[in-house]
Amino acid sequence: GTEPAPKNANLLLVFDNSGSMAESAGFGGLTKLQAAKQAAISLLNSYAATGGGVGVMLVTFNSNAARQENWLDITAAIAAINATPQSGGSTDYQDAIAAAIHGFEDTGGRGDTATHEGFVYFLSDGQPTTGGNGDANDGLPDYGITPATLTQWNNLLEDNDNNVEHVYSVGFGGIPDRANNVHLISVANPDNDG
């Protein structure tokens, strides 16, 4: 068969390590966090197999978000994913996206955006339960990402100089109506322009 062409990429991986991620994934005797780690590592290995240059920014979130100080190569990213602890915290999409913005803007170790396409992978098993808009009866989604942060996120994604090719926002487990979930959609399409 033919070998895939080398693919240079900047991968922004944002995934949930909240308390509910300790629950069973429903297969293989794995927790949701273990399954998420396996999926993320498999994803990285598929990019590595192309032979291109790949930079990875890892953001994990629960009640708070944490990110790597610099972009990592594949080997370091896999080690960081494997070292991600299970938390007992809630789920805060607001803090996750704010950390993702800052992580993307950190250029240490990031591939040149002129030659590296950007891809965002956001993975969560739960509705946000803290942060963001709170639960004020203000017409905004409860605990959703604030309008100001959505604007910043959209600006980052739409800026041609950042070369962000696609955003994958994946819900699994107990998220109600995953395909139409307003919170997951706001991550993938912050200005709701289809």
mmCIF file of C-alpha atoms in Angstrom:
data_model
loop_
_atom_site.group_PDB
_atom_site.id
_atom_site.type_symbol
_atom_site.label_atom_id
_atom_site.label_comp_id
_atom_site.label_asym_id
_atom_site.label_seq_id
_atom_site.Cartn_x
_atom_site.Cartn_y
_atom_site.Cartn_z
ATOM 1 C CA GLY A 1 0.000 0.000 0.000
ATOM 2 C CA THR A 2 0.932 3.623 -0.185
ATOM 3 C CA GLU A 3 2.382 5.405 2.796
ATOM 4 C CA PRO A 4 0.469 8.452 4.049
ATOM 5 C CA ALA A 5 2.151 11.761 3.327
ATOM 6 C CA PRO A 6 3.914 13.303 6.330
ATOM 7 C CA LYS A 7 1.460 15.505 8.212
ATOM 8 C CA ASN A 8 2.704 18.418 10.266
ATOM 9 C CA ALA A 9 0.184 19.256 12.956
ATOM 10 C CA ASN A 10 -0.433 21.191 16.143
ATOM 11 C CA LEU A 11 -2.836 19.165 18.286
ATOM 12 C CA LEU A 12 -4.694 20.814 21.145
ATOM 13 C CA LEU A 13 -6.060 17.986 23.313
ATOM 14 C CA VAL A 14 -8.581 19.065 25.950
ATOM 15 C CA PHE A 15 -10.005 16.304 28.064
ATOM 16 C CA ASP A 16 -12.097 15.791 31.127
ATOM 17 C CA ASN A 17 -10.610 14.121 34.206
ATOM 18 C CA SER A 18 -13.501 15.028 36.527
ATOM 19 C CA GLY A 19 -14.922 12.680 39.141
ATOM 20 C CA SER A 20 -17.387 11.050 36.759
ATOM 21 C CA MET A 21 -14.475 9.893 34.591
ATOM 22 C CA ALA A 22 -13.792 7.252 37.293
ATOM 23 C CA GLU A 23 -17.017 5.497 36.267
ATOM 24 C CA SER A 24 -16.983 2.474 34.007
ATOM 25 C CA ALA A 25 -16.576 3.134 30.288
ATOM 26 C CA GLY A 26 -18.849 0.146 29.718
ATOM 27 C CA PHE A 27 -16.234 -1.946 27.931
ATOM 28 C CA GLY A 28 -12.951 -3.698 28.596
ATOM 29 C CA GLY A 29 -13.116 -3.133 32.351
ATOM 30 C CA LEU A 30 -11.846 0.417 31.777
ATOM 31 C CA THR A 31 -12.849 3.634 33.482
ATOM 32 C CA LYS A 32 -13.889 6.520 31.253
ATOM 33 C CA LEU A 33 -10.564 8.228 31.987
ATOM 34 C CA GLN A 34 -8.608 5.116 31.011
ATOM 35 C CA ALA A 35 -10.622 4.873 27.771
ATOM 36 C CA ALA A 36 -10.046 8.573 27.053
ATOM 37 C CA LYS A 37 -6.314 8.135 27.614
ATOM 38 C CA GLN A 38 -6.218 5.155 25.256
ATOM 39 C CA ALA A 39 -8.148 7.088 22.601
ATOM 40 C CA ALA A 40 -5.857 10.122 22.910
ATOM 41 C CA ILE A 41 -2.716 7.974 22.682
ATOM 42 C CA SER A 42 -4.105 6.137 19.656
ATOM 43 C CA LEU A 43 -4.836 9.495 18.036
ATOM 44 C CA LEU A 44 -1.286 10.701 18.675
ATOM 45 C CA ASN A 45 0.173 7.488 17.307
ATOM 46 C CA SER A 46 -1.857 7.897 14.101
ATOM 47 C CA TYR A 47 -0.404 11.391 13.609
ATOM 48 C CA ALA A 48 3.107 10.118 14.445
ATOM 49 C CA ALA A 49 2.759 7.342 11.859
ATOM 50 C CA THR A 50 2.652 9.925 9.060
ATOM 51 C CA GLY A 51 6.229 10.971 9.884
ATOM 52 C CA GLY A 52 5.394 14.666 10.122
ATOM 53 C CA GLY A 53 6.251 17.121 12.869
ATOM 54 C CA VAL A 54 3.603 17.087 15.592
ATOM 55 C CA GLY A 55 3.278 19.408 18.579
ATOM 56 C CA VAL A 56 0.792 18.622 21.344
ATOM 57 C CA MET A 57 -0.723 20.928 23.943
ATOM 58 C CA LEU A 58 -2.498 18.929 26.636
ATOM 59 C CA VAL A 59 -5.228 20.534 28.755
ATOM 60 C CA THR A 60 -7.064 18.512 31.389
ATOM 61 C CA PHE A 61 -10.056 19.792 33.301
ATOM 62 C CA ASN A 62 -12.373 19.115 36.178
ATOM 63 C CA SER A 63 -13.368 21.900 38.627
ATOM 64 C CA ASN A 64 -10.221 23.623 37.326
ATOM 65 C CA ALA A 65 -8.109 23.236 34.221
ATOM 66 C CA ALA A 66 -4.405 22.530 33.920
ATOM 67 C CA ARG A 67 -2.203 22.677 30.859
ATOM 68 C CA GLN A 68 1.353 21.840 29.922
ATOM 69 C CA GLU A 69 3.851 24.695 30.128
ATOM 70 C CA ASN A 70 4.960 24.142 26.516
ATOM 71 C CA TRP A 71 3.910 22.152 23.479
ATOM 72 C CA LEU A 72 5.151 18.578 23.670
ATOM 73 C CA ASP A 73 6.436 16.093 21.130
ATOM 74 C CA ILE A 74 4.518 12.815 20.770
ATOM 75 C CA THR A 75 6.623 10.846 23.277
ATOM 76 C CA ALA A 76 6.362 13.515 25.982
ATOM 77 C CA ALA A 77 2.638 13.976 25.277
ATOM 78 C CA ILE A 78 1.968 10.257 25.709
ATOM 79 C CA ALA A 79 3.869 10.312 29.016
ATOM 80 C CA ALA A 80 1.835 13.350 30.151
ATOM 81 C CA ILE A 81 -1.441 11.666 29.172
ATOM 82 C CA ASN A 82 -0.497 8.504 31.059
ATOM 83 C CA ALA A 83 0.405 10.627 34.105
ATOM 84 C CA THR A 84 -2.948 12.468 34.125
ATOM 85 C CA PRO A 85 -4.557 11.726 37.493
ATOM 86 C CA GLN A 86 -8.174 10.904 38.177
ATOM 87 C CA SER A 87 -9.791 13.839 39.965
ATOM 88 C CA GLY A 88 -12.829 14.049 42.187
ATOM 89 C CA GLY A 89 -13.814 17.444 40.835
ATOM 90 C CA SER A 90 -16.766 18.828 38.935
ATOM 91 C CA THR A 91 -16.833 19.689 35.208
ATOM 92 C CA ASP A 92 -15.895 23.256 34.172
ATOM 93 C CA TYR A 93 -15.939 23.881 30.397
ATOM 94 C CA GLN A 94 -15.252 27.593 30.972
ATOM 95 C CA ASP A 95 -11.910 26.962 32.659
ATOM 96 C CA ALA A 96 -11.063 24.271 30.085
ATOM 97 C CA ILE A 97 -11.540 26.616 27.119
ATOM 98 C CA ALA A 98 -9.725 29.494 28.863
ATOM 99 C CA ALA A 99 -6.740 27.169 29.465
ATOM 100 C CA ALA A 100 -6.952 25.920 25.865
ATOM 101 C CA ILE A 101 -6.779 29.499 24.571
ATOM 102 C CA HIS A 102 -3.713 30.245 26.675
ATOM 103 C CA GLY A 103 -2.174 26.917 25.731
ATOM 104 C CA PHE A 104 -2.583 27.535 22.018
ATOM 105 C CA GLU A 105 -1.127 31.023 22.350
ATOM 106 C CA ASP A 106 1.969 29.615 24.084
ATOM 107 C CA THR A 107 4.393 29.166 21.199
ATOM 108 C CA GLY A 108 7.086 27.208 23.094
ATOM 109 C CA GLY A 109 7.422 23.954 21.165
ATOM 110 C CA ARG A 110 4.442 24.667 18.891
ATOM 111 C CA GLY A 111 4.971 23.980 15.215
ATOM 112 C CA ASP A 112 5.003 26.947 12.857
ATOM 113 C CA THR A 113 1.345 27.588 12.058
ATOM 114 C CA ALA A 114 2.310 28.348 8.446
ATOM 115 C CA THR A 115 3.372 24.708 7.999
ATOM 116 C CA HIS A 116 1.423 22.907 10.759
ATOM 117 C CA GLU A 117 -2.350 22.539 10.571
ATOM 118 C CA GLY A 118 -4.118 22.915 13.889
ATOM 119 C CA PHE A 119 -6.631 20.437 15.253
ATOM 120 C CA VAL A 120 -8.574 20.656 18.512
ATOM 121 C CA TYR A 121 -9.929 17.558 20.253
ATOM 122 C CA PHE A 122 -12.275 18.218 23.196
ATOM 123 C CA LEU A 123 -13.513 15.165 25.086
ATOM 124 C CA SER A 124 -15.958 15.110 28.003
ATOM 125 C CA ASP A 125 -18.416 12.688 29.539
ATOM 126 C CA GLY A 126 -20.469 15.293 31.350
ATOM 127 C CA GLN A 127 -22.422 18.469 31.236
ATOM 128 C CA PRO A 128 -20.586 21.393 32.847
ATOM 129 C CA THR A 129 -21.522 21.570 36.523
ATOM 130 C CA THR A 130 -19.531 24.573 37.710
ATOM 131 C CA GLY A 131 -18.028 27.832 36.458
ATOM 132 C CA GLY A 132 -18.934 29.768 33.344
ATOM 133 C CA ASN A 133 -22.380 31.312 33.307
ATOM 134 C CA GLY A 134 -23.327 29.757 36.654
ATOM 135 C CA ASP A 135 -26.937 28.819 37.038
ATOM 136 C CA ALA A 136 -28.448 32.291 37.023
ATOM 137 C CA ASN A 137 -31.771 32.364 35.259
ATOM 138 C CA ASP A 138 -30.382 34.677 32.565
ATOM 139 C CA GLY A 139 -31.216 32.837 29.346
ATOM 140 C CA LEU A 140 -27.662 31.511 28.972
ATOM 141 C CA PRO A 141 -26.907 27.783 29.270
ATOM 142 C CA ASP A 142 -26.310 26.864 32.923
ATOM 143 C CA TYR A 143 -22.569 26.629 33.622
ATOM 144 C CA GLY A 144 -21.872 27.194 29.932
ATOM 145 C CA ILE A 145 -18.882 29.024 28.552
ATOM 146 C CA THR A 146 -19.329 32.781 28.990
ATOM 147 C CA PRO A 147 -20.028 34.923 25.920
ATOM 148 C CA ALA A 148 -16.697 36.770 26.366
ATOM 149 C CA THR A 149 -14.719 33.513 26.421
ATOM 150 C CA LEU A 150 -16.689 32.151 23.455
ATOM 151 C CA THR A 151 -15.717 35.287 21.529
ATOM 152 C CA GLN A 152 -12.030 34.813 22.415
ATOM 153 C CA TRP A 153 -12.231 31.130 21.444
ATOM 154 C CA ASN A 154 -13.949 31.938 18.157
ATOM 155 C CA ASN A 155 -11.345 34.597 17.356
ATOM 156 C CA LEU A 156 -8.547 32.088 17.927
ATOM 157 C CA LEU A 157 -10.241 29.445 15.766
ATOM 158 C CA GLU A 158 -11.152 31.842 12.946
ATOM 159 C CA ASP A 159 -7.773 33.611 12.766
ATOM 160 C CA ASN A 160 -6.213 32.320 9.528
ATOM 161 C CA ASP A 161 -2.720 32.830 10.984
ATOM 162 C CA ASN A 162 -3.486 30.099 13.555
ATOM 163 C CA ASN A 163 -4.331 27.590 10.791
ATOM 164 C CA VAL A 164 -6.859 25.690 12.929
ATOM 165 C CA GLU A 165 -8.295 23.221 10.458
ATOM 166 C CA HIS A 166 -10.952 21.520 12.570
ATOM 167 C CA VAL A 167 -12.413 21.257 16.081
ATOM 168 C CA TYR A 168 -13.726 17.902 17.274
ATOM 169 C CA SER A 169 -15.959 18.158 20.342
ATOM 170 C CA VAL A 170 -16.794 14.667 21.541
ATOM 171 C CA GLY A 171 -19.266 13.702 24.222
ATOM 172 C CA PHE A 172 -19.615 10.188 25.540
ATOM 173 C CA GLY A 173 -21.178 8.402 28.439
ATOM 174 C CA GLY A 174 -24.072 10.134 30.140
ATOM 175 C CA ILE A 175 -24.259 13.418 28.210
ATOM 176 C CA PRO A 176 -27.899 13.993 27.234
ATOM 177 C CA ASP A 177 -28.506 14.351 23.486
ATOM 178 C CA ARG A 178 -24.805 14.353 22.583
ATOM 179 C CA ALA A 179 -25.413 15.249 18.933
ATOM 180 C CA ASN A 180 -27.327 18.407 19.835
ATOM 181 C CA ASN A 181 -25.758 19.274 23.180
ATOM 182 C CA VAL A 182 -25.473 23.069 23.432
ATOM 183 C CA HIS A 183 -22.270 22.884 25.481
ATOM 184 C CA LEU A 184 -20.406 20.593 23.072
ATOM 185 C CA ILE A 185 -21.645 22.626 20.112
ATOM 186 C CA SER A 186 -20.380 25.848 21.711
ATOM 187 C CA VAL A 187 -16.870 24.339 21.904
ATOM 188 C CA ALA A 188 -16.862 23.274 18.240
ATOM 189 C CA ASN A 189 -18.807 26.239 16.869
ATOM 190 C CA PRO A 190 -18.546 29.185 19.301
ATOM 191 C CA ASP A 191 -20.165 31.752 17.015
ATOM 192 C CA ASN A 192 -22.933 29.323 16.015
ATOM 193 C CA ASP A 193 -22.344 29.928 12.301
ATOM 194 C CA GLY A 194 -22.851 26.330 11.216
#
